[in-house]
Coordinates of C-alpha atoms and ligand atoms in Angstrom, one line a residue:
Chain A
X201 CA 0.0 0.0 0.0
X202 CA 1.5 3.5 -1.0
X203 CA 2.0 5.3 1.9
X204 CA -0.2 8.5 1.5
X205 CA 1.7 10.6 4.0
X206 CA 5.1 10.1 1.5
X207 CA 2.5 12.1 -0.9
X208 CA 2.2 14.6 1.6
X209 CA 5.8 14.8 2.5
X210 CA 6.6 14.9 -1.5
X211 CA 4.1 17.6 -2.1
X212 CA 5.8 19.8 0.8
X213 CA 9.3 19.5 -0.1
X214 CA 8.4 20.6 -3.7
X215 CA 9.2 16.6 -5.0
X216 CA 8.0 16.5 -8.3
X217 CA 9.1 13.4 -9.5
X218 CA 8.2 12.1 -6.3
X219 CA 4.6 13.1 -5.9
X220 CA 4.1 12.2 -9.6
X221 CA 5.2 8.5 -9.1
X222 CA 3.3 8.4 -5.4
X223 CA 0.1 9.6 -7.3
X224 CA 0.7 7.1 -9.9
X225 CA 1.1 4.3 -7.2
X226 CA -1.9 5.1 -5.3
X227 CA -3.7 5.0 -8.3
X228 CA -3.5 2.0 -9.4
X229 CA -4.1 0.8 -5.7
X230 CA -7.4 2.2 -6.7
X231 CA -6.8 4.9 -4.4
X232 CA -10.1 8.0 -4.5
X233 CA -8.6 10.6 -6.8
X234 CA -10.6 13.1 -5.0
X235 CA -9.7 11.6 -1.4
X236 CA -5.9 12.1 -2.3
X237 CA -6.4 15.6 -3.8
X238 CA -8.6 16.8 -0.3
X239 CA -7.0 14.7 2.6
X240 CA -3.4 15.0 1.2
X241 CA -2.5 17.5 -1.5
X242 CA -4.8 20.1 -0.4
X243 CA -3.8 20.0 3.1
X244 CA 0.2 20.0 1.8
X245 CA -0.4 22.7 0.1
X246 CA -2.5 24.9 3.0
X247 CA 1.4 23.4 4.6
X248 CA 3.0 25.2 2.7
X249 CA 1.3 28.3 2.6
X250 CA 1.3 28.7 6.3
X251 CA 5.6 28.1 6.0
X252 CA 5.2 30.5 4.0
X253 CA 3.8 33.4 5.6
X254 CA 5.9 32.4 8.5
X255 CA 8.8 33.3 6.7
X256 CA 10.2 29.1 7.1
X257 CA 10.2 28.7 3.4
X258 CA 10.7 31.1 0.3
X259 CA 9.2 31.9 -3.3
X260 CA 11.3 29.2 -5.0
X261 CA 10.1 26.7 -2.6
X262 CA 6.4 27.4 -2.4
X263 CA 6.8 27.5 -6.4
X264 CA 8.4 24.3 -6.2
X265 CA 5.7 23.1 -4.0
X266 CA 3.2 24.2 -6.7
X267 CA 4.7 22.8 -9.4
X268 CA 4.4 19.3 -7.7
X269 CA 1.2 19.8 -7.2
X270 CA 0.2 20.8 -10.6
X271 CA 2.1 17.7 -11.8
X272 CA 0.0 15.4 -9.5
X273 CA -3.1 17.1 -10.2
X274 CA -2.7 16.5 -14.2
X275 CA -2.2 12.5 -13.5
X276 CA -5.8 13.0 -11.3
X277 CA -7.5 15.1 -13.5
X278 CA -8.6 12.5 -16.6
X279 CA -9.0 10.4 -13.9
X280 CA -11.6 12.5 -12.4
X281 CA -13.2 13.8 -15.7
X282 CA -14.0 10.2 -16.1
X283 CA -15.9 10.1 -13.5
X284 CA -18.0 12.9 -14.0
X285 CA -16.1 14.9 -11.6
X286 CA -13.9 18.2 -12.8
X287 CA -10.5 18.9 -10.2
X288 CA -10.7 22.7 -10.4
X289 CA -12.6 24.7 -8.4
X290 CA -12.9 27.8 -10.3
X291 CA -11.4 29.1 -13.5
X292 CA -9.0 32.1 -12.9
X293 CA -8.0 34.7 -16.0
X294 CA -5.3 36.6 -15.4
X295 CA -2.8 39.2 -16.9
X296 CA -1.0 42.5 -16.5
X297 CA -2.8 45.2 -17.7
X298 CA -1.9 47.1 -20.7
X299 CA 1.2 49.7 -20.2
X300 CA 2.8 47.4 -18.0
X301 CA 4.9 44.1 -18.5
X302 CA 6.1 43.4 -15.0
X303 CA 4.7 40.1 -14.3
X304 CA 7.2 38.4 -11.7
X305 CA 4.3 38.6 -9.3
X306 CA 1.0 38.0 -11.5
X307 CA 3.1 34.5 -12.5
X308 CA 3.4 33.6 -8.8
X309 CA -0.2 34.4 -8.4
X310 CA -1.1 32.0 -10.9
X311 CA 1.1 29.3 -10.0
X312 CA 0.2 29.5 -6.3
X313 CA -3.9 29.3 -7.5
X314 CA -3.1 26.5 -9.7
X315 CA -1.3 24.9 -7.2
X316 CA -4.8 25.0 -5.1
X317 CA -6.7 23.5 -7.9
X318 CA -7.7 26.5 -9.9
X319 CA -7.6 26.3 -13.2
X320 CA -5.7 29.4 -14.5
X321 CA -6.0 31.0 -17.4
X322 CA -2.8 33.5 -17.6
X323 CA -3.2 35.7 -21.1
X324 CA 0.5 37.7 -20.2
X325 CA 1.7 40.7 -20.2
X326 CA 0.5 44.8 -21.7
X327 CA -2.6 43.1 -21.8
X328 CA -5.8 46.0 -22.9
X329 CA -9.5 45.5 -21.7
X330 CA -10.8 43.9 -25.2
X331 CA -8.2 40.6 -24.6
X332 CA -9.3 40.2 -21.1
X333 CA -13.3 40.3 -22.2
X334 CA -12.0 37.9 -24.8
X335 CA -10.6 35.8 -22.5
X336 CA -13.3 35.5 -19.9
X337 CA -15.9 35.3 -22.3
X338 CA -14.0 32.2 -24.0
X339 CA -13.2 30.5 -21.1
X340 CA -16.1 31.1 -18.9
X341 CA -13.6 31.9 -15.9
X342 CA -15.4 33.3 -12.6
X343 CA -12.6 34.7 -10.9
X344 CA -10.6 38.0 -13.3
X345 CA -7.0 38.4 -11.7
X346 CA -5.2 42.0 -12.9
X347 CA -2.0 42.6 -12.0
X348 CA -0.2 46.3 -12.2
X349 CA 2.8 47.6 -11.0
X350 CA 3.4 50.8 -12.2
X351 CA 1.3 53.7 -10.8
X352 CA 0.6 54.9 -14.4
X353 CA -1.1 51.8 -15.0
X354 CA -3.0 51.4 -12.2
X355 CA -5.7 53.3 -13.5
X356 CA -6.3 50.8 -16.4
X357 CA -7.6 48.5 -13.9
X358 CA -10.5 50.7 -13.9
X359 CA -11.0 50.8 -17.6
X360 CA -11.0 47.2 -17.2
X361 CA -13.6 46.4 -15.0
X362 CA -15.8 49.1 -17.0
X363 CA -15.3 47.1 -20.1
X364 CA -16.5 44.2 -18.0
X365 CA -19.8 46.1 -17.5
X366 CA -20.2 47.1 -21.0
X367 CA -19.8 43.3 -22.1
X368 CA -22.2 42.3 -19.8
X369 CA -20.0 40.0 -17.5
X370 CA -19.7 41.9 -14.5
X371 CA -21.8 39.6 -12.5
X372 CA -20.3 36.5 -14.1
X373 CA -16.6 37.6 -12.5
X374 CA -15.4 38.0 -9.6
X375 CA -12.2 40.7 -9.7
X376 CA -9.1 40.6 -7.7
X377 CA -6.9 43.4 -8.2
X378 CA -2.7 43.4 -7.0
X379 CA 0.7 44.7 -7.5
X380 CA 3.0 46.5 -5.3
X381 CA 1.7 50.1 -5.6
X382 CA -2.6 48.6 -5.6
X383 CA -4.0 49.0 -2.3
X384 CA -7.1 47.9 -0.9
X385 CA -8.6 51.6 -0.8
X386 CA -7.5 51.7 -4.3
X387 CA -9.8 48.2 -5.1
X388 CA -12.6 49.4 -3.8
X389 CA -12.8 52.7 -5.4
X390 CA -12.4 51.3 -8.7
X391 CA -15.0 48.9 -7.7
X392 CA -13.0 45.6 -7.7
X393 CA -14.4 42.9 -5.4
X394 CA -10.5 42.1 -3.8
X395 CA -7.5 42.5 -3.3
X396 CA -4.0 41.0 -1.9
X397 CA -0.8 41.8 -1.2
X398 CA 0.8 38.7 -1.2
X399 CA 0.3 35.2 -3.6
X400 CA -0.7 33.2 -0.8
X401 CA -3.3 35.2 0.5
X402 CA -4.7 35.9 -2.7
X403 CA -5.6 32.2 -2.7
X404 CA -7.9 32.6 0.6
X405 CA -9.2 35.7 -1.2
X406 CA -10.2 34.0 -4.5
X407 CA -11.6 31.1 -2.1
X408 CA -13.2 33.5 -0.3
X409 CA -15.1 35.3 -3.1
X410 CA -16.3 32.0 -4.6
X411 CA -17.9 30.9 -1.0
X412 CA -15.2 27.7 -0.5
X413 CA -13.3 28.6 2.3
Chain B
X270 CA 28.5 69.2 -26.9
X271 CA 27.2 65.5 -27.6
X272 CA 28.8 62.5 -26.6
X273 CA 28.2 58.8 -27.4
X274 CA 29.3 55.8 -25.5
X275 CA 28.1 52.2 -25.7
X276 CA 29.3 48.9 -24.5
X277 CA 28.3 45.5 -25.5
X278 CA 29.5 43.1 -23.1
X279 CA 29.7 39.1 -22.7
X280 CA 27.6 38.1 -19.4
X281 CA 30.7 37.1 -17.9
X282 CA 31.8 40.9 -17.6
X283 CA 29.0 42.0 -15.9
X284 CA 29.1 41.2 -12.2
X285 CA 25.8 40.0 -10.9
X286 CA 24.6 41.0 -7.5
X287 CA 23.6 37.5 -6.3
X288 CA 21.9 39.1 -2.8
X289 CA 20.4 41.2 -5.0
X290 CA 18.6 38.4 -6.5
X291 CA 18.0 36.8 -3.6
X292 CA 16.3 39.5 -2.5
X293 CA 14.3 39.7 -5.4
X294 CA 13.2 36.2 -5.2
X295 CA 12.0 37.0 -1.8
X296 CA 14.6 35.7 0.2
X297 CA 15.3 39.2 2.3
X298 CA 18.1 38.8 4.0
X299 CA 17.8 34.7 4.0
X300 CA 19.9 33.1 1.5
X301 CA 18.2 29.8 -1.0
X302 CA 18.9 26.3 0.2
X303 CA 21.0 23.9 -1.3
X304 CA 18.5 22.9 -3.9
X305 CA 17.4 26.1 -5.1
X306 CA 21.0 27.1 -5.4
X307 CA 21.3 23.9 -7.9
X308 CA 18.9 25.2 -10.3
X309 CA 20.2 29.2 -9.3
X310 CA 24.2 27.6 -11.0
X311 CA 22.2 25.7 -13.6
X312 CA 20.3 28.8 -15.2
X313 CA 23.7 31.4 -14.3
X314 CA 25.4 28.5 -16.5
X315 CA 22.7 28.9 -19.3
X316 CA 22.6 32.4 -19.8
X317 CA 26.5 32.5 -20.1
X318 CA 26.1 31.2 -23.6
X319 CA 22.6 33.0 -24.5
X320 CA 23.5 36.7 -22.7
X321 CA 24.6 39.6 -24.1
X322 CA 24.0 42.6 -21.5
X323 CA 24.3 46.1 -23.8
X324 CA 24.2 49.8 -22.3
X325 CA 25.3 53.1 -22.9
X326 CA 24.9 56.8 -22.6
X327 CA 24.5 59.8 -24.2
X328 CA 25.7 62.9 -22.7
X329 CA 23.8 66.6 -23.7
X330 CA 24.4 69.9 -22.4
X331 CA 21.3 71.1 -20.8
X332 CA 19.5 72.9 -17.8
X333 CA 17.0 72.9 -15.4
X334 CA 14.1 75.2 -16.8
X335 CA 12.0 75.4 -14.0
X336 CA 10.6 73.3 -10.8
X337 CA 9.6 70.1 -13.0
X338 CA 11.5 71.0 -16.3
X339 CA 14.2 69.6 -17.6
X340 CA 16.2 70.6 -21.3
X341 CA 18.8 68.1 -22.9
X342 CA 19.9 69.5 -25.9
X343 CA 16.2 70.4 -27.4
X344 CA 14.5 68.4 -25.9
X345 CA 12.0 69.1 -22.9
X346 CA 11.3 66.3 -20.5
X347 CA 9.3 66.8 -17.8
X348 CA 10.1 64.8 -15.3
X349 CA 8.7 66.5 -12.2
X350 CA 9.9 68.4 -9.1
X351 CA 11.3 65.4 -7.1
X352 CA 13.8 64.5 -10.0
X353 CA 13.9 67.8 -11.1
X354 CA 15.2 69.1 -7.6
X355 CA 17.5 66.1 -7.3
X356 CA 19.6 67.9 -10.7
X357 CA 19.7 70.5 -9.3
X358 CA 23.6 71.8 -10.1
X359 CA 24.1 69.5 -12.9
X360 CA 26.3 71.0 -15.6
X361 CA 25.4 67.9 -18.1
X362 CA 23.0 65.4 -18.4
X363 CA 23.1 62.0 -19.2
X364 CA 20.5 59.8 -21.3
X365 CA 21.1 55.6 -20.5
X366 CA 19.7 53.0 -21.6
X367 CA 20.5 49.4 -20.5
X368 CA 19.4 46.1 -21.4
X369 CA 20.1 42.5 -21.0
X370 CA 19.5 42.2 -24.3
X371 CA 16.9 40.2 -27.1
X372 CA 18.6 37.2 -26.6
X373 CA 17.5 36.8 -22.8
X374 CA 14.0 37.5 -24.2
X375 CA 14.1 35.1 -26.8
X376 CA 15.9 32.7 -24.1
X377 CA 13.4 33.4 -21.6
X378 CA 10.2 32.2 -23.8
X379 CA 11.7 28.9 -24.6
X380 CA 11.9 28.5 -20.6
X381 CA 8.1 30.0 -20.3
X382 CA 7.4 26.9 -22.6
X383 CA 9.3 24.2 -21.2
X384 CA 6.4 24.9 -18.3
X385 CA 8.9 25.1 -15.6
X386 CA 7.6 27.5 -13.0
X387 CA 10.6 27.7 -11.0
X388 CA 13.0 27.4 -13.4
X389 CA 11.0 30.5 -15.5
X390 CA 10.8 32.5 -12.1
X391 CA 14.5 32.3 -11.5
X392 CA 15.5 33.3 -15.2
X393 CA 12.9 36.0 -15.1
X394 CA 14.3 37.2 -11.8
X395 CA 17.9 37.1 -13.3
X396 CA 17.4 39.0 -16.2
X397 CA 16.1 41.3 -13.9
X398 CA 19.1 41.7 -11.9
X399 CA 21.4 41.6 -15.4
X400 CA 19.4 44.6 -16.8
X401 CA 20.0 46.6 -13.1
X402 CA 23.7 45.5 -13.1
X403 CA 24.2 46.8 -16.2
X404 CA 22.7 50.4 -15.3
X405 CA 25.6 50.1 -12.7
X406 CA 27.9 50.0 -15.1
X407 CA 26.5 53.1 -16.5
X408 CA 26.6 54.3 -13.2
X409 CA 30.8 53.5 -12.9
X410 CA 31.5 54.8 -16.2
X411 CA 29.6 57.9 -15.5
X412 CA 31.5 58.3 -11.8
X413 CA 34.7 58.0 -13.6
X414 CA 34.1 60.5 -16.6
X415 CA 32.9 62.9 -13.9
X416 CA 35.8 62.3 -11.5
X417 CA 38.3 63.2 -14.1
X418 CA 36.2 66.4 -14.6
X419 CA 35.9 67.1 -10.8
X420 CA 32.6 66.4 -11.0
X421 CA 30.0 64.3 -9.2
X422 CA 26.9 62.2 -10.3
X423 CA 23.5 62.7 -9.3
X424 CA 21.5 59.2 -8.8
X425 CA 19.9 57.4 -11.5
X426 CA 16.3 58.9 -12.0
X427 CA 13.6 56.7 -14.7
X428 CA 10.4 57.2 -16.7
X429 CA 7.9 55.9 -14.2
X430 CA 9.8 56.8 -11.0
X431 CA 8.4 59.6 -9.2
X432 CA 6.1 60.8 -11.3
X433 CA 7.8 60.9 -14.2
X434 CA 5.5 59.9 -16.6
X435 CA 5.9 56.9 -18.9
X436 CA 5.4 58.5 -22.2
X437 CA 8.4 60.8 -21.6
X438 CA 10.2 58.0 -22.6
X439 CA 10.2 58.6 -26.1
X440 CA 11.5 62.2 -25.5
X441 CA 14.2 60.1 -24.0
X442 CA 14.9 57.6 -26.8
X443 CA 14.7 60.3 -29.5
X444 CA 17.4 61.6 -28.0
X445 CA 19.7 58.8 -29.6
X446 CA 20.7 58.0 -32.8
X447 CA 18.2 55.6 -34.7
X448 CA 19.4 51.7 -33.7
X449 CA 21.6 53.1 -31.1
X450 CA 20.6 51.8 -28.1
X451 CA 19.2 48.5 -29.9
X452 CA 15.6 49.2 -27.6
X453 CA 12.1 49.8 -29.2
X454 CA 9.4 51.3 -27.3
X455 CA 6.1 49.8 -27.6
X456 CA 3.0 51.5 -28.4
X457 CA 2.3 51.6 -24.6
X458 CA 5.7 53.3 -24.1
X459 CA 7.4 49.7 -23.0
X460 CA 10.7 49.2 -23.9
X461 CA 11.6 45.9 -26.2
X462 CA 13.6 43.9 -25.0
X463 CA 11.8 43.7 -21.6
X464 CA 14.6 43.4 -19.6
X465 CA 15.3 47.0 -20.4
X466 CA 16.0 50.5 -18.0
X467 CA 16.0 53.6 -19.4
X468 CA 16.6 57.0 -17.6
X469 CA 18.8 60.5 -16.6
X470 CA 21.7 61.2 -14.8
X471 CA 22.7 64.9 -13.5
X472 CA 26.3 65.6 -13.5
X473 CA 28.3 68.7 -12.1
X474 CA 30.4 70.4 -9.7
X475 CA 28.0 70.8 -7.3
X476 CA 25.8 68.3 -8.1
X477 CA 25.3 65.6 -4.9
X478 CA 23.5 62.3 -4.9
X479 CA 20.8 62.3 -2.8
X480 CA 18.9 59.0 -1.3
X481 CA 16.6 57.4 -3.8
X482 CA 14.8 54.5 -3.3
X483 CA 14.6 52.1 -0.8
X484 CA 16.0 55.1 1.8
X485 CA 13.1 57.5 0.8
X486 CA 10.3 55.3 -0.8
X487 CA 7.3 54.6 1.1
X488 CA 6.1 51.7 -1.1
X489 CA 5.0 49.5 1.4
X490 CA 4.6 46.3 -0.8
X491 CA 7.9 46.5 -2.1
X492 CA 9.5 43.1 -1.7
X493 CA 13.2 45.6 -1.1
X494 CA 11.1 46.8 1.7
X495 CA 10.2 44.0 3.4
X496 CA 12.6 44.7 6.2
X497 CA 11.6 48.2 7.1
X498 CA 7.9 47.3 7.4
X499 CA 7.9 44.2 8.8
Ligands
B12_5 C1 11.8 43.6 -11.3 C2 11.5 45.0 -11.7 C3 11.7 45.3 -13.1 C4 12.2 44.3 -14.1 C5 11.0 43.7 -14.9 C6 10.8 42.2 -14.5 C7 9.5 41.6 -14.8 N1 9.5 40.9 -15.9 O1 8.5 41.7 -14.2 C8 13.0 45.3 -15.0 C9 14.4 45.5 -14.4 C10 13.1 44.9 -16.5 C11 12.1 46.6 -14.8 C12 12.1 47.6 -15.7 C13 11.3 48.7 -15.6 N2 10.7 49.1 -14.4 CO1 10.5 48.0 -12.8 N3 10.7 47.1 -11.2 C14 11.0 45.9 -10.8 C15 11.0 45.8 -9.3 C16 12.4 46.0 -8.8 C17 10.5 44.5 -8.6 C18 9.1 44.0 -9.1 C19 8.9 42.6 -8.7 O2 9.1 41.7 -9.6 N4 8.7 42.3 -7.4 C20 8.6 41.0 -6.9 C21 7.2 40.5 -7.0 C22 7.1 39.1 -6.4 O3 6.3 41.3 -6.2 P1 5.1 42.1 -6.9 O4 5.3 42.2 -8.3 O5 4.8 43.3 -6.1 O6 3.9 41.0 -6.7 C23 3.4 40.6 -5.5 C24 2.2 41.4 -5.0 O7 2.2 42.7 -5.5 C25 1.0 40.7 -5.5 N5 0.5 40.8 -6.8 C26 1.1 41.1 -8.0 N6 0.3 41.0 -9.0 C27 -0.9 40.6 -8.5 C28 -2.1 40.3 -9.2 C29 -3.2 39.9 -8.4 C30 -4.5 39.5 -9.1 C31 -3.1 39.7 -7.0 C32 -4.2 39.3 -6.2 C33 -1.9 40.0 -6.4 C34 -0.8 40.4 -7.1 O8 1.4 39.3 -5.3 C35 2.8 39.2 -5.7 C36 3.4 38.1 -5.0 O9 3.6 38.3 -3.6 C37 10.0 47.0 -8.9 C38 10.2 47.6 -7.5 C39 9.4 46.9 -6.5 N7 10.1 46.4 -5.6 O10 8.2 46.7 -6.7 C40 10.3 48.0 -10.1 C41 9.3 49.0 -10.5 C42 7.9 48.3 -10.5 N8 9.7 49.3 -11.9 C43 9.4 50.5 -12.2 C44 9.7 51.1 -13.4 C45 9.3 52.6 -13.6 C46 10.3 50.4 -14.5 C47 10.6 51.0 -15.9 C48 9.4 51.6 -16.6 C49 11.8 52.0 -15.7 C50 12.5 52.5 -16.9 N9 12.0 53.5 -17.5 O11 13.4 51.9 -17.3 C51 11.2 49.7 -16.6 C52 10.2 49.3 -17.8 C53 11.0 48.3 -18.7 C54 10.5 48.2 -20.0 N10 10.9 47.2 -20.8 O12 9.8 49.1 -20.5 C55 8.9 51.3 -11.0 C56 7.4 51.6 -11.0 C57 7.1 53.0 -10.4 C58 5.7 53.2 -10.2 N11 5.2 52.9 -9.1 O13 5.0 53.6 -11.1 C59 9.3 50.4 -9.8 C60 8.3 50.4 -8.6 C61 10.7 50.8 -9.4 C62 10.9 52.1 -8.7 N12 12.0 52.3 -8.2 O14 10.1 53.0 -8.7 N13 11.5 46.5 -13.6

């Protein structure tokens, strides 16, 4: 019998090839794909989050954490599909917004929400409000994730979430807003539903504004 | 008077400021482990074949035409009072640009599509820290062509920083001959290659750097910051 804490363990420490050939294992044991994702990957993950904000473990190592994840979760997910069940819990578009190309953070705010079990739609860099319509219309994503970090681009955010309107998907999305100069007063004025200051908490916040926490 | 200096350089020339990096990755004052150092020597020994930082100057005579004005040759910029203020004195003016050049862009999409996260996240990271170590080059190169003029450098001011806004930055670029400075700017003012700085430099007798940055910035989020406001 695979030993589900190794999966655990392997998911913490950021083991890919581990985790993958733990998942593997436990799979054909006939393991409960959705079992291993809630009672052992999730938790991990929530692990390493909380090593993270306690300053025990780094970026590199709570990407490395997520890319093990994401590696097990893509062995689970046909499994699940199979059965009728989907892995992620919400579908996440994100991007810079147009003027701007720093997108150090926006990637580490997608891989950490991947790593939960979002799916993540990431449409890059000097992105303008037409692409990120596109996108959400396309993929039916609930969850709009901009990204800024130059104070003359901040304001785009704005023009973003008015295109939203326009298009008629405002209700369908929920937007989280971040970058080093975005604030929270800043969110709410331009009438964004969050916004986070950090990758890991913009995890609880997504969860947070989808009712699953 | 017009001047023109630029230097392209292999990567093993320019010396990367590894805490620098660190820092940037979001290790503070912490340094990586022993397996994130691995794939830290594995990328540094990548990009030593697929690097080639370029940066240079040009140096104008101008002044300082009021609180937020600033003329290099004929050109206005306007880059506000806080830069503005911290010229105050200079005799010349220099225009830089540095990069780490289109190969580390074209580099850096093959690693977005080998679907590495970490791997892309360091090299990212990197070429972040190779475009900054090459404005201080500029920086040294400066000091010394001022020090042999008894002169002093002011800091290194940017199109985006304080208030200068982003636009200004093709006042900036015009200011070099076509192909020069081997940067394109974007529609939305960006510069291309990504991993690019562009900015000013006062220089004169009486000119004095003041604190920039981290010393006087307030931006709490900033991952430089982390120290002060934690
Ligand atoms: C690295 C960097 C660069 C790199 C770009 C790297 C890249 N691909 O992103 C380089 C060196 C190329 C660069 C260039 C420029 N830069 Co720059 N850059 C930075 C720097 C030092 C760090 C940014 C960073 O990566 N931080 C680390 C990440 C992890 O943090 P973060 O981005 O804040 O993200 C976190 C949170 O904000 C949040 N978050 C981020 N996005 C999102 C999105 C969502 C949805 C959520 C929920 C959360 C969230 O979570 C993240 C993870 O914790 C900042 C200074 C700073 N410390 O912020 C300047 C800075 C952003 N740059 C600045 C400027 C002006 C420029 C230039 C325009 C300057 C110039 N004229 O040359 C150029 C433009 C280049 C071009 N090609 O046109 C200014 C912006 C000023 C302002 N406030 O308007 C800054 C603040 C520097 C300064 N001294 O003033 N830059």
């Amino acid at each position: 019998m695979t030993d589900l804490n190794l999966l655990y363990e392997a998911i913490l420490k950021g083991k890919k090839k581990t985790a993958i050939e733990l998942t593997n294992a436990a799979l054909e044991e006939k393991a409960d794909p959705k079992s291993l994702i809630d009672n052992h990957m999730i938790k991990a993950m929530e692990e390493v989050g909380r090593q993270f904000e306690n300053h025990e473990i780094f970026v590199p190592e709570l990407l490395m954490a997520g890319r093990a994840m994401k590696a097990s979760l893509n062995i689970l997910q046909p499994v699940l599909q199979g059965q009728g069940a989907g892995v992620s819990i919400g579908k996440v578009v994100i991007g810079t917004v147009k003027g701007d190309l720093h997108d150090i953070g926006k990637n580490l705010v997608a891989s950490m929400l991947e790593g939960c079990g979002f799916e993540v739609i990431d449409i890059g860099i000097d992105m303008d409000s037409a692409k990120f319509v596109e996108a959400i219309r396309e993929h039916k994503a609930n969850i709009l994730g901009l990204s800024a970090l130059l104070t003359t681009t901040m304001p785009y955010m704005k023009t973003v979430i008015e295109a939203l309107k326009e298009a008629g998907l405002r209700d369908q999305v929920k937007v989280i807003v971040g970058g080093a100069p975005v604030s929270q007063s800043f969110a709410t004025e331009i009438g964004a539903d969050g916004y986070s200051d950090t990758a890991n908490s913009a995890v609880t916040k997504v969860k947070d504004l989808l009712g699953i926490l | 008077m017009e001047i023109f200096r630029f230097f392209d350089i292999s990567f093993s020339e320019i010396s990367l400021d590894m805490n620098e990096a660190y820092k940037l990755m979001g290790y503070g004052e912490h340094t990586p482990g022993h397996e994130v150092l691995n794939i830290i020597n594995e990328i540094y020994n990548e990009l030593k074949h697929c690097c080639r930082p370029y940066f240079g100057y040009g140096l104008f005579e101008g002044k300082i035409i009021d609180k937020e004005h600033i003329q290099l040759n004929n050109t206005i910029l306007n880059p506000g009072r806080l830069i503005s203020s911290a010229m105050k004195n200079a005799e010349l003016f220099a225009a830089f640009t540095a990069t780490a050049g289109n190969e580390f862009d074209n580099w850096l999409k093959q690693i977005e599509n080998q679907d590495d996260i970490v791997k892309y996240f360091i090299a990212n990271t990197l070429g972040s820290v190779i475009a900054e170590s090459a404005v201080s080059l500029v920086m040294k190169n400066l000091e010394q062509f001022a020090f042999e003029k008894n002169m002093c450098i002011s800091n290194n001011y940017s199109p985006g920083y304080c208030n200068w806004m982003l636009v200004e930055q093709k006042k900036l670029l015009a200011l070099f001959p076509s192909g020069m400075t081997k940067i394109q700017l974007t529609d939305s003012c960006l510069m291309l290659p990504i991993k690019s700085i562009s900015g000013i430099v006062g220089i004169g007798r009486k000119v004095k750097k003041r604190p920039y940055g981290c010393e006087i910035c307030k931006m709490k989020n900033c991952i430089k910051n982390q120290k002060k406001y934690n």
